[in-house]
XYZ file of C-alpha atoms in Angstrom:
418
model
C 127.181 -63.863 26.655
C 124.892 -64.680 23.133
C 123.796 -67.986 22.395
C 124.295 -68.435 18.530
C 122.317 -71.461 16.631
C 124.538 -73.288 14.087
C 122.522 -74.869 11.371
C 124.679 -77.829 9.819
C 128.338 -76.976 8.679
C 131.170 -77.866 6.740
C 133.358 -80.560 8.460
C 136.561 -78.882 7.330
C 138.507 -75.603 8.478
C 135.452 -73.324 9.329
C 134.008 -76.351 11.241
C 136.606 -75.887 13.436
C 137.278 -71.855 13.167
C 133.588 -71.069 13.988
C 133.099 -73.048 17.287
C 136.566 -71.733 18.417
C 135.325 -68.214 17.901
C 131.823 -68.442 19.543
C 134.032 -69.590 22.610
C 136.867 -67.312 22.716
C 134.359 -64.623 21.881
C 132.411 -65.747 25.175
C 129.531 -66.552 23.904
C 127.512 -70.009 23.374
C 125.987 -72.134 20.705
C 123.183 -74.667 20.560
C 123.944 -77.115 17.037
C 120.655 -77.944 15.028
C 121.689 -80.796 12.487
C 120.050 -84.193 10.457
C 122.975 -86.249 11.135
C 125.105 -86.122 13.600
C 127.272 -88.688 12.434
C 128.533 -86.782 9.034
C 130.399 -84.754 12.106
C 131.660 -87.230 13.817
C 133.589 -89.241 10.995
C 135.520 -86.072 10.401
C 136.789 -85.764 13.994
C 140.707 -86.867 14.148
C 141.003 -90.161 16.275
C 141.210 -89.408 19.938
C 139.357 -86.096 19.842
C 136.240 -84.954 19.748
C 134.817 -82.712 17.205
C 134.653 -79.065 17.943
C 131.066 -78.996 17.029
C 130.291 -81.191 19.936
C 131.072 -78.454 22.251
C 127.523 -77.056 21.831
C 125.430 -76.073 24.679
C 122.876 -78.138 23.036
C 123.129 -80.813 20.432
C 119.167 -81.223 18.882
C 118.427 -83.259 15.918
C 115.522 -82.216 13.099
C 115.328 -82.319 9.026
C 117.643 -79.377 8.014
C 116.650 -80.195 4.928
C 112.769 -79.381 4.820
C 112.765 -75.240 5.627
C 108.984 -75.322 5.835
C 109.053 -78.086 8.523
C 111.947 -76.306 9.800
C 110.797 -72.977 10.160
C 108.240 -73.963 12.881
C 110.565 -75.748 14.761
C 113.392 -73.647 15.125
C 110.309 -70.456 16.568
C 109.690 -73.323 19.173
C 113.483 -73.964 20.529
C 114.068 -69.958 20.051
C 111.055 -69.738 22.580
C 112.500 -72.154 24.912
C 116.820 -71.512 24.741
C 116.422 -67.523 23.023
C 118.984 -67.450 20.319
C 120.879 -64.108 19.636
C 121.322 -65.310 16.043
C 121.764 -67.520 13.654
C 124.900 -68.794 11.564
C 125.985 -71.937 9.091
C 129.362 -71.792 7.225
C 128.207 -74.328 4.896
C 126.679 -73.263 1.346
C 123.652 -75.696 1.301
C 122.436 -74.127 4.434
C 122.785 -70.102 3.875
C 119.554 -70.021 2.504
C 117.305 -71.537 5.075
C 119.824 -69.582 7.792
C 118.581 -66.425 5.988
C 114.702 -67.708 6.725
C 115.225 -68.586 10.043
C 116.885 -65.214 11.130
C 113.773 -63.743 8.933
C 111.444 -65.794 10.960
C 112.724 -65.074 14.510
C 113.388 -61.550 14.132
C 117.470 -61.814 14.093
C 120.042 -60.035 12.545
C 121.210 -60.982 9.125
C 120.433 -60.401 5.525
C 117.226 -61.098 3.459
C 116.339 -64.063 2.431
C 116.260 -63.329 -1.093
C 119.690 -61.899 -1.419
C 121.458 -64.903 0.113
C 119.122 -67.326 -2.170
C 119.997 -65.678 -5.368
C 124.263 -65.466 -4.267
C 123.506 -69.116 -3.644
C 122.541 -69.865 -7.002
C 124.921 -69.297 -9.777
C 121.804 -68.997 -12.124
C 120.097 -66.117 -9.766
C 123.281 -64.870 -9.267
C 123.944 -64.631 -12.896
C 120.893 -62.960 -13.744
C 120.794 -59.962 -11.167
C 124.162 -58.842 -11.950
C 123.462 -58.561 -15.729
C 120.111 -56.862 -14.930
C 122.247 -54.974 -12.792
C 125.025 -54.390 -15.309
C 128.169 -55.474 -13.108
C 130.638 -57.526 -15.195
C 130.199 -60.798 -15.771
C 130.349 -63.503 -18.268
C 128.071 -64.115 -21.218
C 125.789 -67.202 -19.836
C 122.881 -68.965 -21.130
C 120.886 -71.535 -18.375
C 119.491 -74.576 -19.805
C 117.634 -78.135 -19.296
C 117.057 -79.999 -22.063
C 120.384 -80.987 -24.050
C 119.021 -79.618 -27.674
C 118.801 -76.346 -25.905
C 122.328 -76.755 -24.351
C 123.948 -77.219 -26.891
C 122.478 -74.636 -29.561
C 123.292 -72.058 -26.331
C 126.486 -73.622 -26.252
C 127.086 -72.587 -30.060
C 125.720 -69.453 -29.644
C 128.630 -68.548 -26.987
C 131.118 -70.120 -28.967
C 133.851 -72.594 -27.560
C 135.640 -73.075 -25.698
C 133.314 -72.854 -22.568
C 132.346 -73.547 -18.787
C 129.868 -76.282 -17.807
C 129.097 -75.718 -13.933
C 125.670 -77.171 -11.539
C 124.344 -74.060 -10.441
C 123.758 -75.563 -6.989
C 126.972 -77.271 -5.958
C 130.013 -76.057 -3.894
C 134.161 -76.527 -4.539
C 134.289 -76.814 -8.233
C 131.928 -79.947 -8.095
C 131.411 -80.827 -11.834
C 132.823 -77.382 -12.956
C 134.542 -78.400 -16.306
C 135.904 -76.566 -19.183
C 134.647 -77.942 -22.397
C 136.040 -77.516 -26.224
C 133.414 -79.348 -28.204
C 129.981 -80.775 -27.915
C 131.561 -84.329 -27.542
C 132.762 -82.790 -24.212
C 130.144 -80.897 -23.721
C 127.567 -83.910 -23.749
C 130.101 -85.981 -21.286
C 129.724 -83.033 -18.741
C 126.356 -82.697 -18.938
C 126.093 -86.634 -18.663
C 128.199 -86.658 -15.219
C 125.870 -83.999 -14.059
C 122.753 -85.593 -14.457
C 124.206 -88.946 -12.531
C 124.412 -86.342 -9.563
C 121.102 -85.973 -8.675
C 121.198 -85.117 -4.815
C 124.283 -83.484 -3.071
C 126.329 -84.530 -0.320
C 123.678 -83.181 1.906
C 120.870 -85.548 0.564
C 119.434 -81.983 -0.672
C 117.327 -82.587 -4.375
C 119.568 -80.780 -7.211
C 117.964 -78.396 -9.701
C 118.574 -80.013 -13.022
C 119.899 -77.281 -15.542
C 122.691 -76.109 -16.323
C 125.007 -72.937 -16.460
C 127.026 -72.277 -19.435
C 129.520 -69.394 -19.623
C 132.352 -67.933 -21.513
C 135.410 -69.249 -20.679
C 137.373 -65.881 -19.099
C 141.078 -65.306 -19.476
C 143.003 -63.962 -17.017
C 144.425 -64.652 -13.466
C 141.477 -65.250 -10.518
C 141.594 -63.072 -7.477
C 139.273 -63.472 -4.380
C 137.682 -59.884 -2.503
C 137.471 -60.467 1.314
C 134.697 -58.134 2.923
C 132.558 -57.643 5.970
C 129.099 -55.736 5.837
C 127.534 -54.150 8.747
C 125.200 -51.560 9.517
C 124.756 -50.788 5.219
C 128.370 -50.725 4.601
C 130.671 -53.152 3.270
C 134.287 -53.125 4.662
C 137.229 -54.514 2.332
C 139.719 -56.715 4.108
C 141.634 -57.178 1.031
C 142.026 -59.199 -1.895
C 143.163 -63.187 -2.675
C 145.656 -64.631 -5.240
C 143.814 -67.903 -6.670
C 145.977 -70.552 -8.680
C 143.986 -73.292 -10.373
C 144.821 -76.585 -11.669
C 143.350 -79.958 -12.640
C 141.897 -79.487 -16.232
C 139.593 -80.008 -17.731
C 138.351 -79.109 -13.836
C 139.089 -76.006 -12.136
C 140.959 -77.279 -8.862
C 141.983 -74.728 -6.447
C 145.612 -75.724 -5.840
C 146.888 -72.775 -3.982
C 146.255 -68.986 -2.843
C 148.209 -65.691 -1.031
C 147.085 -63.122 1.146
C 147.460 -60.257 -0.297
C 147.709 -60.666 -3.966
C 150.793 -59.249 -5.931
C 148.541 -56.923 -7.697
C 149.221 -53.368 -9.079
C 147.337 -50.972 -7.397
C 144.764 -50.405 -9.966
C 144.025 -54.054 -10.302
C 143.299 -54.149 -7.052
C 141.379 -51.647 -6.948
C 139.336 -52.210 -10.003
C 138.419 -56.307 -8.085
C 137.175 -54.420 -4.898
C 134.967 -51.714 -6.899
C 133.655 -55.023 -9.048
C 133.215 -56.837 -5.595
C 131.694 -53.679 -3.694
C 129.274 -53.624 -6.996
C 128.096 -57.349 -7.185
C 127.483 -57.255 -3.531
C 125.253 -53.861 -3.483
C 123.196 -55.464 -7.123
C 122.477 -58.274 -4.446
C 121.490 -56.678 -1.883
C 124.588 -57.939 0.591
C 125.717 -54.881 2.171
C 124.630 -55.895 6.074
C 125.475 -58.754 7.963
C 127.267 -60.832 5.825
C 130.993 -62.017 5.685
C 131.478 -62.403 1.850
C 134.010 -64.280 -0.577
C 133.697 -62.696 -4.083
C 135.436 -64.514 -7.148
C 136.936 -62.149 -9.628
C 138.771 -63.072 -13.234
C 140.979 -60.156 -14.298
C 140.578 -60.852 -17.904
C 141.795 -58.410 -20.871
C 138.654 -56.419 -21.220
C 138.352 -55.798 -17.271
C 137.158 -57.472 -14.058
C 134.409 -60.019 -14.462
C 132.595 -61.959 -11.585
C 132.827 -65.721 -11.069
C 130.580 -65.783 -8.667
C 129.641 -64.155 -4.884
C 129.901 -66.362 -1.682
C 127.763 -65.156 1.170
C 129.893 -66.395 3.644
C 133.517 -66.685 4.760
C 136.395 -67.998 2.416
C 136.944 -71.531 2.917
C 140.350 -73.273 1.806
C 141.851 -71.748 5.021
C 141.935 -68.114 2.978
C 140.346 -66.728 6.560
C 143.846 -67.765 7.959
C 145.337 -65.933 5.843
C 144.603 -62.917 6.469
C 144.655 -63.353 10.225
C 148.485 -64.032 10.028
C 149.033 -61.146 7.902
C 146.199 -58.288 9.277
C 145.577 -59.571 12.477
C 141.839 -59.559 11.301
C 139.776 -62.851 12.589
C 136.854 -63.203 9.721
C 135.432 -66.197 12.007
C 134.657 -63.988 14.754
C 133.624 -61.105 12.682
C 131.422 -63.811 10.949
C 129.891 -64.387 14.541
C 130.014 -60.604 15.149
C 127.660 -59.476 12.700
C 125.089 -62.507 12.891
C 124.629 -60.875 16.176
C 124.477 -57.647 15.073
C 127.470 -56.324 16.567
C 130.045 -53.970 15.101
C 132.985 -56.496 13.883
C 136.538 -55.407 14.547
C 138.372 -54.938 11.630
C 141.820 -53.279 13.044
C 144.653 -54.077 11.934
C 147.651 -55.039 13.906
C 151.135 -55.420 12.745
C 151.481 -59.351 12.489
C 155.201 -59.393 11.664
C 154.297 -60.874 8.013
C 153.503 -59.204 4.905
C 151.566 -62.490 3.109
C 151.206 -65.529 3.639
C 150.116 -68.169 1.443
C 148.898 -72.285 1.095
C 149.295 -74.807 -0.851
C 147.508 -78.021 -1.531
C 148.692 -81.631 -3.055
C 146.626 -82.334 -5.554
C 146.556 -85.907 -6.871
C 146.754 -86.306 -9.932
C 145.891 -89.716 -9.945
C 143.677 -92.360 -8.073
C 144.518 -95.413 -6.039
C 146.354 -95.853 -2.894
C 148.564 -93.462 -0.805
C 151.290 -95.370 0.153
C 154.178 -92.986 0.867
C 153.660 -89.178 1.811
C 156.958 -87.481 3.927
C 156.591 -84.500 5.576
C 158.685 -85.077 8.400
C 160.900 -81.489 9.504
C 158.182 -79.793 7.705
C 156.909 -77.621 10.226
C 159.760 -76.767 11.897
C 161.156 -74.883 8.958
C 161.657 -70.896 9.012
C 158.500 -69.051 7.668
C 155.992 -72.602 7.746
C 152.871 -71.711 10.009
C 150.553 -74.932 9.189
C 151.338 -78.212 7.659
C 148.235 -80.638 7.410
C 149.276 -84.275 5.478
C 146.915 -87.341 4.604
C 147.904 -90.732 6.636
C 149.291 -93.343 3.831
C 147.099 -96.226 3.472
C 144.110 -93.468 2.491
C 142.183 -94.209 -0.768
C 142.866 -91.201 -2.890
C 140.943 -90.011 -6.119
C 142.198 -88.446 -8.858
C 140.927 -84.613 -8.054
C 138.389 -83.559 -9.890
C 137.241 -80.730 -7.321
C 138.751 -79.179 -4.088
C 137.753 -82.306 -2.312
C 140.143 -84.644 -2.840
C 143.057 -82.871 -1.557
C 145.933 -84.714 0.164
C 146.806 -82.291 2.464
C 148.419 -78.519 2.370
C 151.687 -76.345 3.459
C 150.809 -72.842 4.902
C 153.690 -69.863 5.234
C 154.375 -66.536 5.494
C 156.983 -63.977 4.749
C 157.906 -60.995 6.779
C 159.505 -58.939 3.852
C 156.727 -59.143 1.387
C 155.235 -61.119 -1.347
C 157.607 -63.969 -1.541
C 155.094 -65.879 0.600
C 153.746 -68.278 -2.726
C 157.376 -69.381 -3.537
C 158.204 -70.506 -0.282
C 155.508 -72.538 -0.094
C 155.526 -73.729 -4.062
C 159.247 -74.312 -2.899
C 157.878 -77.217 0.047
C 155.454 -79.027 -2.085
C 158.025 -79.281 -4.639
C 159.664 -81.396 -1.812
C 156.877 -83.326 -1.046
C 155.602 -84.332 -4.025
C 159.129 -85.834 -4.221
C 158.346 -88.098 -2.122
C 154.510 -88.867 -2.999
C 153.601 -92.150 -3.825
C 150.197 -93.355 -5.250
C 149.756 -96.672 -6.337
């Protein structure tokens, strides 16, 4: 049996995948976070949150690394961690310093600190000359927006340091421009109470449809699970409202994401120990990278592919933080894809009526997940302010998306917001 450390992590789906495959993997974890609380708001009534399963439960600033680093040598000394994991964003970095520090498997700081930064990230792939965007970073707004005339509109504003679309907005003039960059600089510190770098990224808005590539490194080679549909709503935002496992691609489409994925990773320096989530736009002139995500998919994606490959990226997550071989067979599920999709609101106030009732026991549905009327709900303006999702499958092949574009049809029937 290991003994993992978990440093902080989301409170949604992988809060709950991870634990669950530490345990059913036999193994243990000790939980290192600054507030324990932020964890236990997001339990469901009458349960208690996965996370709280821990062997150990130990409180210390997350936030301060250099403080940190210290700290962490002196509990490794004392419980001996195998490695060391987080499935949230903010945290991959100092994971990567810790695992440095103690001697654990994983993969170097530097790499995960520049795929955590959309600026970094931008930079070594151009250096690198794998397909991207044109970009420009900048601070001050009379450099924005001559940058933002140079690449021409219309454009994408985005943080370079924030997670799920969070102030990612397409913009067609500098009137809009100036409003984006205005909402950014009122969001000074993230949901983590980390300090935000204050520039910004500005790229060329791609066209083209916006496919995910699933891999696992170990050992210096990267291992393709497969490839994500992505559909997007909410503009002027970019709102994740739905995605399929695998994408109804031609075969040279998909391959041409996975050779752009396969490249981006390598230019990084991700090719061991790292579950990755790598955001391709198929546009007219060829794949271009949105950006690379050192860690599993989030949005339930990881589900996904279990239903339809058999393949667990939660455990394989844990697998090579320990630096174990992951297992990446394939068994025969009974379903060719499967696919979710999420109620966006479209508009703020009160939920007051939300019917899902027979949902789940219809033929193909594998998850349904609804928000309790009487819940505040905001407008979405990022893939936090969903309202719930519908999950299925289909055992013939790709039909997976209609079926479930099909159910929220029904459901936003029956939504009411007032």
């Amino acid at each position: 049996m290991a003994h993992l450390l978990v440093v902080e992590s989301w409170v949604g789906s992988m809060s709950r995948l991870l634990p669950r495959a530490i345990r059913e993997n036999g193994h243990a974890f000790t939980f290192l976070t600054r507030d324990l609380h932020h964890y236990l708001r997001s339990a469901p009534e009458g349960t208690a949150h996965p996370l709280l399963g821990a062997r150990h439960i130990i409180t210390a600033d997350t936030n301060d690394i250099e403080a940190l680093l210290p700290e962490v040598e002196r509990l490794h000394a004392v419980l001996g961690f195998d490695g060391v994991v987080t499935s949230c964003d903010y945290y991959l970095p100092a994971v990567a310093r810790i695992a440095g520090r103690l001697g654990l498997p994983g993969p170097g700081p530097e790499a995960v600190g520049d795929a955590c930064r959309k600026d970094s990230t931008r930079r070594v792939l151009d250096d690198a000359g794998v397909p991207g965007p044109r970009f420009a970073v900048r601070q001050e707004w009379t450099d924005i927006a001559r940058a933002a005339r140079d690449i021409g509109y219309p454009l994408v504003v985005k943080p370079v340091d924030l997670c799920a679309g969070m102030y990612v907005r397409r913009v067609d003039d500098e009137a809009e421009l100036a409003a984006a960059c205005r909402a950014l600089s009122a969001f000074p510190v993230n949901a983590r109470g980390q300090r935000r770098t204050p520039v910004v990224l500005l790229e060329e808005l791609l066209d083209g449809p916006e496919v995910s590539v699933e891999t696992v490194s170990y050992a210096g080679a990267v291992h393709v699970v497969g490839v994500t549909d992505k559909s997007v709503g909410g503009a002027p935002a970019f709102v994740e409202t739905g995605h399929m496992f695998p994408a109804a691609l031609t075969s040279a489409d998909a391959e041409a994401a996975e050779q752009t994925a396969l490249a981006a990773l390598k230019a990084l320096g991700l090719t061991d120990g790292v579950v990755a989530h790598t955001e391709i736009k198929l546009t007219s002139a060829g794949p271009r990278v949105v950006e690379v995500n050192p860690r599993p998919a989030g949005n339930r994606i990881t589900e996904l592919v279990r239903h339809v490959t058999g393949i667990d990226l939660a455990a394989a997550f844990v697998d090579v933080a320990l630096g174990r071989a992951p297992d990446l067979r394939r068994t025969d599920t009974g379903l060719r894809s499967a696919a979710i999709g999420f109620l966006v609101p479209g508009v703020s106030g009160t939920l007051e009526a939300l019917d899902g009732d027979g949902l789940r026991e219809l033929p193909g549905v594998l998850e349904v997940q609804l928000a309790e009327p009487g819940r505040a709900v905001k407008a979405a303006g990022s893939n936090n302010e969903y309202l719930g999702h519908v999950m299925a499958g289909d055992p013939d092949g790709p039909g997976a998306r209609a079926r479930v574009e099909t159910l929220l049809d029904g459901l936003r029937a029956g939504l009411v917001i007032r």
